[in-house]
Short mmCIF file of C-alpha atoms in Angstrom, two decimals:
data_model
loop_
_atom_site.label_atom_id
_atom_site.label_comp_id
_atom_site.label_asym_id
_atom_site.label_seq_id
_atom_site.Cartn_x
_atom_site.Cartn_y
_atom_site.Cartn_z
CA MET T 26 -0.03 -0.18 0.26
CA GLY T 27 1.34 3.47 -1.01
CA PRO T 28 1.00 6.81 1.15
CA ASN T 29 -2.14 8.06 2.32
CA PHE T 30 -3.67 11.25 0.46
CA ASP T 31 -6.61 13.55 1.39
CA VAL T 32 -7.30 13.52 -2.41
CA VAL T 33 -6.70 11.57 -5.42
CA VAL T 34 -7.25 13.16 -8.68
CA VAL T 35 -7.41 10.89 -11.70
CA GLY T 36 -6.51 12.64 -14.71
CA ALA T 37 -4.13 15.24 -15.52
CA GLY T 38 -5.73 17.08 -18.31
CA ILE T 39 -6.88 20.79 -17.57
CA PHE T 40 -9.70 19.83 -15.46
CA GLY T 41 -7.78 17.43 -13.46
CA SER T 42 -4.77 19.60 -12.89
CA CYS T 43 -6.64 23.06 -12.00
CA THR T 44 -8.49 20.46 -9.53
CA ALA T 45 -5.24 19.13 -8.10
CA TYR T 46 -3.63 22.69 -7.63
CA HIS T 47 -6.80 23.86 -5.67
CA CYS T 48 -7.05 21.10 -3.71
CA GLN T 49 -3.20 21.39 -2.55
CA LYS T 50 -3.62 25.19 -2.20
CA LEU T 51 -6.54 24.41 0.42
CA GLY T 52 -4.26 22.28 2.27
CA LEU T 53 -5.31 18.96 1.09
CA LYS T 54 -2.43 16.39 0.70
CA THR T 55 -3.15 15.76 -3.05
CA LEU T 56 -1.92 13.01 -5.49
CA LEU T 57 -2.74 13.42 -9.34
CA LEU T 58 -2.44 10.37 -11.49
CA GLU T 59 -2.15 10.38 -15.34
CA GLN T 60 -2.57 7.11 -17.37
CA PHE T 61 -0.38 8.70 -20.25
CA ASN T 62 2.71 11.16 -19.99
CA LEU T 63 1.94 14.77 -19.08
CA GLY T 64 1.18 16.55 -21.91
CA HIS T 65 -0.04 13.81 -24.03
CA SER T 66 -2.40 14.17 -27.30
CA ASN T 67 -4.68 11.32 -26.42
CA GLY T 68 -7.31 13.51 -24.85
CA SER T 69 -8.79 17.02 -24.92
CA SER T 70 -6.07 19.17 -23.12
CA HIS T 71 -3.28 19.19 -25.96
CA GLY T 72 -2.54 21.79 -28.40
CA LYS T 73 -1.72 25.55 -28.31
CA SER T 74 -5.00 27.39 -28.56
CA ARG T 75 -8.68 27.32 -27.20
CA ILE T 76 -11.23 30.25 -26.85
CA ILE T 77 -11.95 32.21 -23.80
CA ARG T 78 -15.20 34.14 -23.65
CA TYR T 79 -18.08 35.56 -21.72
CA ALA T 80 -20.64 35.26 -24.42
CA HIS T 81 -22.64 31.90 -23.71
CA ALA T 82 -26.06 30.71 -24.89
CA SER T 83 -26.54 29.73 -20.96
CA PRO T 84 -25.86 32.33 -18.50
CA GLU T 85 -24.74 29.68 -15.74
CA TYR T 86 -21.35 29.78 -17.35
CA VAL T 87 -20.61 33.32 -17.16
CA PRO T 88 -19.49 32.93 -13.39
CA LEU T 89 -17.12 30.33 -14.31
CA VAL T 90 -15.51 32.13 -16.88
CA GLY T 91 -15.29 35.27 -14.69
CA ASP T 92 -13.39 33.41 -11.94
CA ALA T 93 -11.10 31.79 -14.76
CA TYR T 94 -10.05 35.32 -15.93
CA SER T 95 -9.23 36.50 -12.34
CA GLN T 96 -7.27 33.28 -11.82
CA ILE T 97 -5.37 33.72 -15.00
CA GLU T 98 -4.44 37.27 -14.28
CA GLU T 99 -2.91 36.06 -10.95
CA PHE T 100 -0.92 33.64 -12.63
CA GLU T 101 0.45 35.87 -15.12
CA LYS T 102 1.76 38.05 -12.67
CA LYS T 103 2.97 35.54 -10.46
CA ARG T 104 4.81 33.63 -13.23
CA GLY T 105 5.50 36.86 -15.54
CA GLU T 106 4.25 34.58 -18.25
CA LYS T 107 1.45 35.54 -20.90
CA LEU T 108 -1.41 32.86 -20.79
CA TRP T 109 -3.89 34.50 -23.14
CA ASN T 110 -4.57 37.08 -25.55
CA LYS T 111 -7.60 39.37 -25.45
CA LEU T 112 -8.64 39.70 -29.12
CA GLY T 113 -12.20 40.03 -28.83
CA LEU T 114 -14.79 37.40 -29.73
CA LEU T 115 -17.46 37.34 -32.75
CA TRP T 116 -20.35 35.23 -32.25
CA THR T 117 -22.43 35.06 -35.23
CA ALA T 118 -25.86 33.28 -35.75
CA THR T 119 -29.02 32.95 -37.84
CA GLY T 120 -32.05 33.20 -36.24
CA ASN T 121 -32.76 34.89 -32.68
CA GLN T 122 -29.93 33.40 -30.82
CA VAL T 123 -27.57 36.51 -30.80
CA ASN T 124 -30.29 38.53 -29.16
CA GLU T 125 -30.97 35.74 -26.57
CA ILE T 126 -27.30 35.76 -25.67
CA SER T 127 -27.32 39.57 -25.52
CA GLY T 128 -30.41 39.71 -23.08
CA HIS T 129 -28.79 37.66 -20.36
CA LEU T 130 -25.32 39.62 -20.81
CA LYS T 131 -26.94 42.84 -20.18
CA ASN T 132 -28.55 41.10 -16.97
CA LEU T 133 -24.92 40.60 -15.82
CA ASN T 134 -23.61 43.67 -16.89
CA ILE T 135 -21.29 42.07 -19.27
CA GLU T 136 -19.98 44.71 -22.02
CA HIS T 137 -20.68 43.45 -25.57
CA SER T 138 -22.35 44.88 -28.67
CA VAL T 139 -24.83 43.43 -31.38
CA ILE T 140 -24.41 44.26 -34.98
CA PRO T 141 -26.28 43.01 -38.29
CA GLY T 142 -24.68 40.40 -40.39
CA ASN T 143 -23.95 43.00 -43.33
CA GLU T 144 -21.87 45.20 -40.96
CA ILE T 145 -19.62 42.33 -39.46
CA SER T 146 -17.12 42.99 -42.41
CA ASN T 147 -16.68 46.53 -41.18
CA HIS T 148 -15.09 45.04 -38.02
CA TYR T 149 -13.43 42.19 -39.78
CA PRO T 150 -13.00 42.63 -43.53
CA GLN T 151 -11.90 39.00 -43.70
CA LEU T 152 -15.29 37.76 -43.13
CA LYS T 153 -18.69 38.25 -45.11
CA PHE T 154 -22.30 37.83 -43.83
CA ASP T 155 -25.60 39.03 -45.15
CA GLU T 156 -28.66 40.09 -43.42
CA LYS T 157 -29.85 36.56 -42.17
CA TRP T 158 -27.00 36.70 -39.67
CA THR T 159 -26.41 38.51 -36.43
CA GLY T 160 -23.16 39.37 -34.90
CA LEU T 161 -22.49 39.91 -31.26
CA ILE T 162 -18.71 41.11 -30.19
CA ASP T 163 -17.48 40.13 -26.80
CA PRO T 164 -14.52 42.52 -26.05
CA MET T 165 -13.20 40.14 -23.47
CA GLY T 166 -12.90 37.43 -25.77
CA GLY T 167 -9.62 36.02 -26.86
CA VAL T 168 -7.37 33.03 -27.58
CA ILE T 169 -6.06 30.85 -24.40
CA TYR T 170 -2.47 29.52 -24.97
CA ALA T 171 -3.82 26.33 -23.95
CA ASN T 172 -0.27 24.21 -23.44
CA LYS T 173 0.94 26.99 -21.18
CA TRP T 174 -2.31 26.96 -19.05
CA LEU T 175 -1.80 23.37 -18.58
CA ASN T 176 1.96 23.49 -17.79
CA ALA T 177 1.32 26.33 -15.46
CA PHE T 178 -1.17 24.72 -13.22
CA GLN T 179 0.81 21.49 -13.23
CA GLU T 180 4.08 23.56 -11.79
CA GLU T 181 2.22 25.41 -9.47
CA PHE T 182 0.73 22.36 -7.99
CA LYS T 183 4.17 20.91 -7.62
CA ASN T 184 5.29 24.13 -6.27
CA LEU T 185 2.79 23.70 -3.39
CA GLY T 186 4.02 20.14 -2.68
CA GLY T 187 1.64 18.32 -4.79
CA VAL T 188 2.65 14.83 -6.03
CA ILE T 189 2.21 14.02 -9.88
CA HIS T 190 2.70 10.35 -11.11
CA GLU T 191 2.43 10.00 -15.09
CA ASN T 192 2.28 6.65 -16.91
CA GLU T 193 0.20 5.09 -14.22
CA PRO T 194 -3.23 4.13 -15.23
CA VAL T 195 -5.95 3.68 -12.40
CA LEU T 196 -7.48 0.10 -12.25
CA SER T 197 -10.29 0.98 -9.64
CA HIS T 198 -11.38 2.32 -6.33
CA THR T 199 -12.89 0.60 -3.45
CA GLU T 200 -14.54 2.01 -0.25
CA THR T 201 -13.27 0.63 2.91
CA GLU T 202 -15.36 -0.37 5.90
CA THR T 203 -14.07 2.72 7.76
CA GLY T 204 -15.22 5.03 4.97
CA GLY T 205 -11.96 5.65 3.16
CA ILE T 206 -11.07 5.00 -0.37
CA THR T 207 -8.50 2.64 -1.75
CA VAL T 208 -7.31 3.49 -5.24
CA THR T 209 -5.55 0.70 -7.23
CA THR T 210 -3.25 1.55 -10.08
CA VAL T 211 -1.03 -0.66 -12.17
CA ALA T 212 1.77 0.25 -10.09
CA ASP T 213 0.43 0.90 -6.37
CA SER T 214 -2.45 1.42 -4.10
CA TYR T 215 -3.18 4.51 -2.28
CA SER T 216 -5.46 5.43 0.52
CA THR T 217 -7.52 8.46 0.43
CA THR T 218 -10.76 10.05 1.64
CA LYS T 219 -11.76 11.56 -1.53
CA VAL T 220 -11.38 10.69 -5.17
CA ILE T 221 -12.04 13.08 -8.14
CA TYR T 222 -12.20 11.74 -11.47
CA THR T 223 -11.44 14.07 -14.33
CA VAL T 224 -10.96 11.77 -17.20
CA GLY T 225 -12.53 12.96 -20.36
CA CYS T 226 -13.96 10.33 -22.32
CA TRP T 227 -12.78 7.54 -20.00
CA ILE T 228 -15.50 8.36 -17.56
CA THR T 229 -17.31 5.39 -19.18
CA LYS T 230 -14.77 2.93 -17.98
CA PHE T 231 -15.03 4.01 -14.35
CA PHE T 232 -18.71 4.57 -14.28
CA PRO T 233 -20.24 1.87 -16.88
CA ASN T 234 -23.59 2.22 -15.11
CA VAL T 235 -24.26 5.76 -15.26
CA ASN T 236 -27.89 6.61 -15.93
CA PHE T 237 -27.34 9.11 -18.96
CA ASP T 238 -25.36 8.47 -22.32
CA ILE T 239 -22.17 9.79 -22.32
CA LYS T 240 -20.93 10.59 -26.03
CA PRO T 241 -17.31 10.70 -26.61
CA THR T 242 -16.38 12.38 -30.05
CA SER T 243 -13.40 12.62 -32.41
CA LEU T 244 -13.29 16.04 -34.02
CA ALA T 245 -11.17 16.94 -37.18
CA VAL T 246 -9.24 19.93 -36.30
CA CYS T 247 -8.54 21.58 -39.50
CA TYR T 248 -5.81 24.45 -40.35
CA TRP T 249 -6.35 26.41 -43.58
CA ASN T 250 -3.90 28.73 -45.80
CA THR T 251 -4.94 32.02 -46.77
CA LYS T 252 -5.14 32.27 -50.83
CA GLU T 253 -2.26 34.52 -50.96
CA LYS T 254 1.02 34.22 -48.69
CA LYS T 255 0.98 38.15 -48.69
CA ASN T 256 -2.25 38.01 -46.88
CA ALA T 257 -1.23 35.49 -44.08
CA HIS T 258 -0.84 38.37 -41.59
CA LEU T 259 -4.89 38.77 -41.81
CA VAL T 260 -5.39 35.62 -39.83
CA ASP T 261 -2.83 36.51 -37.07
CA GLU T 262 -3.65 37.75 -33.59
CA LYS T 263 -3.26 41.35 -34.48
CA HIS T 264 -5.94 40.97 -36.99
CA PHE T 265 -8.34 38.20 -36.41
CA PRO T 266 -10.74 37.56 -33.72
CA VAL T 267 -11.56 34.12 -32.16
CA PHE T 268 -15.15 33.40 -33.59
CA ILE T 269 -17.95 31.11 -33.14
CA VAL T 270 -20.69 30.44 -36.05
CA LYS T 271 -24.20 29.03 -35.22
CA ASP T 272 -26.12 28.13 -38.45
CA LEU T 273 -29.41 27.22 -36.58
CA GLU T 274 -31.05 27.13 -40.14
CA ASN T 275 -28.58 24.42 -41.35
CA ASP T 276 -28.02 23.13 -37.83
CA GLU T 277 -24.21 23.42 -38.45
CA GLU T 278 -21.54 24.94 -35.69
CA PHE T 279 -18.14 26.03 -36.22
CA LEU T 280 -15.16 27.54 -34.19
CA GLY T 281 -12.36 29.86 -35.60
CA LEU T 282 -9.13 31.01 -34.25
CA PRO T 283 -6.35 32.86 -35.28
CA ASP T 284 -2.82 31.32 -36.34
CA VAL T 285 -1.60 30.59 -32.78
CA ASP T 286 -1.09 26.82 -33.76
CA TYR T 287 0.56 27.26 -37.07
CA PRO T 288 1.73 30.66 -38.31
CA GLY T 289 -0.22 31.98 -41.13
CA LYS T 290 -2.82 29.12 -41.07
CA LEU T 291 -6.38 30.00 -39.71
CA LYS T 292 -7.76 26.98 -37.20
CA PHE T 293 -11.30 26.43 -38.06
CA LEU T 294 -13.47 23.31 -37.59
CA THR T 295 -16.85 22.16 -37.43
CA ASP T 296 -18.17 21.41 -33.82
CA ASP T 297 -19.03 18.04 -34.65
CA GLY T 298 -17.24 14.71 -34.92
CA ASP T 299 -16.98 11.02 -35.29
CA ALA T 300 -17.90 8.41 -32.62
CA LEU T 301 -14.72 7.04 -30.87
CA THR T 302 -13.91 3.27 -31.31
CA GLU T 303 -14.90 0.74 -28.74
CA ASP T 304 -11.28 1.30 -27.04
CA LEU T 305 -12.18 5.21 -27.19
CA GLY T 306 -9.81 5.57 -29.83
CA HIS T 307 -10.07 7.80 -33.04
CA PRO T 308 -11.40 6.00 -36.00
CA ASP T 309 -9.02 5.29 -38.65
CA LYS T 310 -10.66 7.46 -41.08
CA GLN T 311 -12.63 10.56 -40.74
CA THR T 312 -15.89 11.06 -42.47
CA ASP T 313 -15.55 13.60 -45.24
CA ARG T 314 -18.42 15.93 -44.04
CA LEU T 315 -15.69 17.03 -41.21
CA ILE T 316 -13.85 18.81 -43.98
CA GLU T 317 -16.50 19.40 -46.35
CA MET T 318 -18.66 21.20 -43.75
CA PRO T 319 -16.05 23.94 -42.95
CA ARG T 320 -14.61 23.86 -46.65
CA GLY T 321 -18.31 25.13 -47.58
CA PHE T 322 -18.68 27.65 -44.94
CA ILE T 323 -15.01 28.98 -45.91
CA LYS T 324 -16.02 29.54 -49.55
CA GLU T 325 -19.07 31.53 -48.88
CA HIS T 326 -17.98 33.44 -45.64
CA ILE T 327 -14.03 33.85 -45.29
CA PRO T 328 -12.73 34.71 -49.04
CA VAL T 329 -9.37 35.31 -47.61
CA ILE T 330 -8.97 31.72 -47.09
CA ASP T 331 -8.05 28.75 -49.57
CA GLY T 332 -11.03 26.27 -48.71
CA SER T 333 -9.86 23.71 -51.46
CA LYS T 334 -8.20 21.50 -48.70
CA PRO T 335 -7.14 21.97 -45.17
CA PHE T 336 -3.25 22.64 -44.64
CA THR T 337 -3.25 19.96 -42.07
CA VAL T 338 -5.88 18.01 -40.11
CA GLU T 339 -5.42 16.84 -36.27
CA LYS T 340 -7.35 15.00 -33.83
CA CYS T 341 -9.12 15.72 -30.58
CA LYS T 342 -11.45 14.10 -28.44
CA TYR T 343 -14.25 15.65 -26.27
CA THR T 344 -17.04 14.08 -24.27
CA SER T 345 -20.88 15.42 -23.99
CA SER T 346 -23.39 14.75 -21.74
CA PRO T 347 -27.12 14.48 -23.11
CA ASP T 348 -27.67 18.19 -22.33
CA HIS T 349 -24.13 19.22 -23.51
CA HIS T 350 -23.52 20.90 -20.17
CA TYR T 351 -20.53 20.15 -17.87
CA VAL T 352 -20.89 17.20 -14.93
CA ILE T 353 -19.38 18.61 -11.76
CA GLY T 354 -19.79 17.09 -8.22
CA PRO T 355 -20.54 13.89 -6.50
CA ILE T 356 -21.32 11.09 -9.26
CA SER T 357 -24.23 9.89 -6.74
CA GLU T 358 -25.79 10.63 -3.26
CA ASN T 359 -24.89 7.08 -2.55
CA TYR T 360 -21.15 8.00 -3.09
CA PRO T 361 -20.63 11.49 -1.87
CA ASN T 362 -16.69 10.67 -1.75
CA ILE T 363 -16.58 10.07 -5.43
CA LEU T 364 -16.70 13.56 -7.48
CA VAL T 365 -16.29 13.82 -11.12
CA GLY T 366 -15.46 16.80 -13.39
CA GLY T 367 -16.06 15.96 -17.07
CA CYS T 368 -18.14 16.20 -19.98
CA GLY T 369 -16.65 19.30 -21.26
CA SER T 370 -18.29 19.40 -24.53
CA GLY T 371 -15.60 20.91 -26.34
CA SER T 372 -15.67 24.06 -24.27
CA GLY T 373 -14.56 23.47 -20.95
CA PHE T 374 -10.96 24.56 -21.11
CA LYS T 375 -11.71 28.05 -20.28
CA VAL T 376 -13.64 27.23 -17.29
CA ALA T 377 -11.34 24.63 -15.82
CA PRO T 378 -9.71 27.11 -13.51
CA GLY T 379 -13.18 27.59 -11.72
CA ILE T 380 -14.37 24.01 -12.06
CA GLY T 381 -11.29 23.09 -10.41
CA ARG T 382 -11.72 25.49 -7.59
CA ALA T 383 -15.37 24.29 -7.27
CA LEU T 384 -14.35 20.52 -6.78
CA ALA T 385 -11.43 21.16 -4.51
CA GLU T 386 -13.69 23.19 -2.41
CA MET T 387 -16.40 20.37 -2.41
CA ALA T 388 -13.53 17.77 -1.63
CA ALA T 389 -12.77 20.20 1.40
CA GLY T 390 -16.32 20.02 2.73
CA LYS T 391 -17.26 23.47 2.10
CA GLU T 392 -21.00 24.01 2.12
CA ARG T 393 -20.66 26.32 -0.64
CA THR T 394 -18.46 26.82 -3.50
CA THR T 395 -16.91 30.32 -4.54
CA VAL T 396 -19.01 29.88 -8.11
CA ASP T 397 -22.28 28.05 -7.82
CA VAL T 398 -21.90 24.81 -9.98
CA SER T 399 -25.34 23.30 -8.87
CA PHE T 400 -26.77 23.74 -12.44
CA PHE T 401 -23.98 21.11 -13.68
CA SER T 402 -24.66 18.68 -10.77
CA PRO T 403 -24.55 14.88 -12.19
CA ARG T 404 -27.59 14.37 -10.07
CA ARG T 405 -29.86 16.14 -12.71
CA PHE T 406 -29.63 12.84 -14.37
CA ASP T 407 -30.51 10.94 -11.60
CA VAL T 408 -27.45 8.85 -11.63
CA GLN T 409 -27.48 5.24 -10.53
CA ASN T 410 -23.91 3.57 -10.27
#
């Protein structure tokens, strides 16, 4: 039997790394376990860029984003390191979605502006929309330097005395007669009072009997050249926003980011994907629509980009709950010492610091978390495990 810990966090992606950091910061002796090497590309937390923004279709996300902004500001000052870039976010949609988002941003006193679709090019000349679209500009939107966030939380966790074991898959957890928990890995066993699973698509491995359908997905992350090399600067961080597209008429969603990952290459992909294989791997071949959908959008709306074929395509996994909202808290009222943080649905990176703080506060037995995350409780699905 290995050493005793107050908390064992399983999974060292961005959710787990933020959670472990906050547990240790609260004075809980914490072990962070990772089945692969740190910074691996098998899950959802790798890569250089993600989007951060206040604008959301559901207002419950906004306080988590606000908490993330404050944490990252603190980290930047402490570490002397730039962890994100405030570029502004453009959210453009058909239908009435933009006005709905604007309504709850107004209620929360979040600065933003709404513009007709045919005026979007006045702000971003690389883009072209007509009057059936509406745009929302969130000036606090920007690009997260994702790999730097992950590294920062892991380093600060270790600086506080936290322990990380990589390449050590967890096999099981067992509650003891005295109320403790034994976590068994391929290398050892550890005793603890709380276990927090932040394992992405592998949540189905540890909780196969949850009473809701978890959907792990393989995304095709596409990068595109400009038509002319002399215009490559038009997709850099000085000229291009992060943006989200919701074509509600055609049931299509897209994400776009400037050239953080590859200089001169626009990151643009559909917010859709293929099912993972039975062993939670990426499929050998991606379906053509994952390339054709962004190609069609580029041809119509981003004339500066060469939409004939991507410069390169990478793969990323994400996991969704049935309602596409996060799952944060005790997996079941029958097992209050087993917590989960997951189902990021492709948007969880930016709120991971707030989710990590909330999970740590739950593990510490606090009655209320700094940010109210009750909206994301697994119990909304009446989980049975």
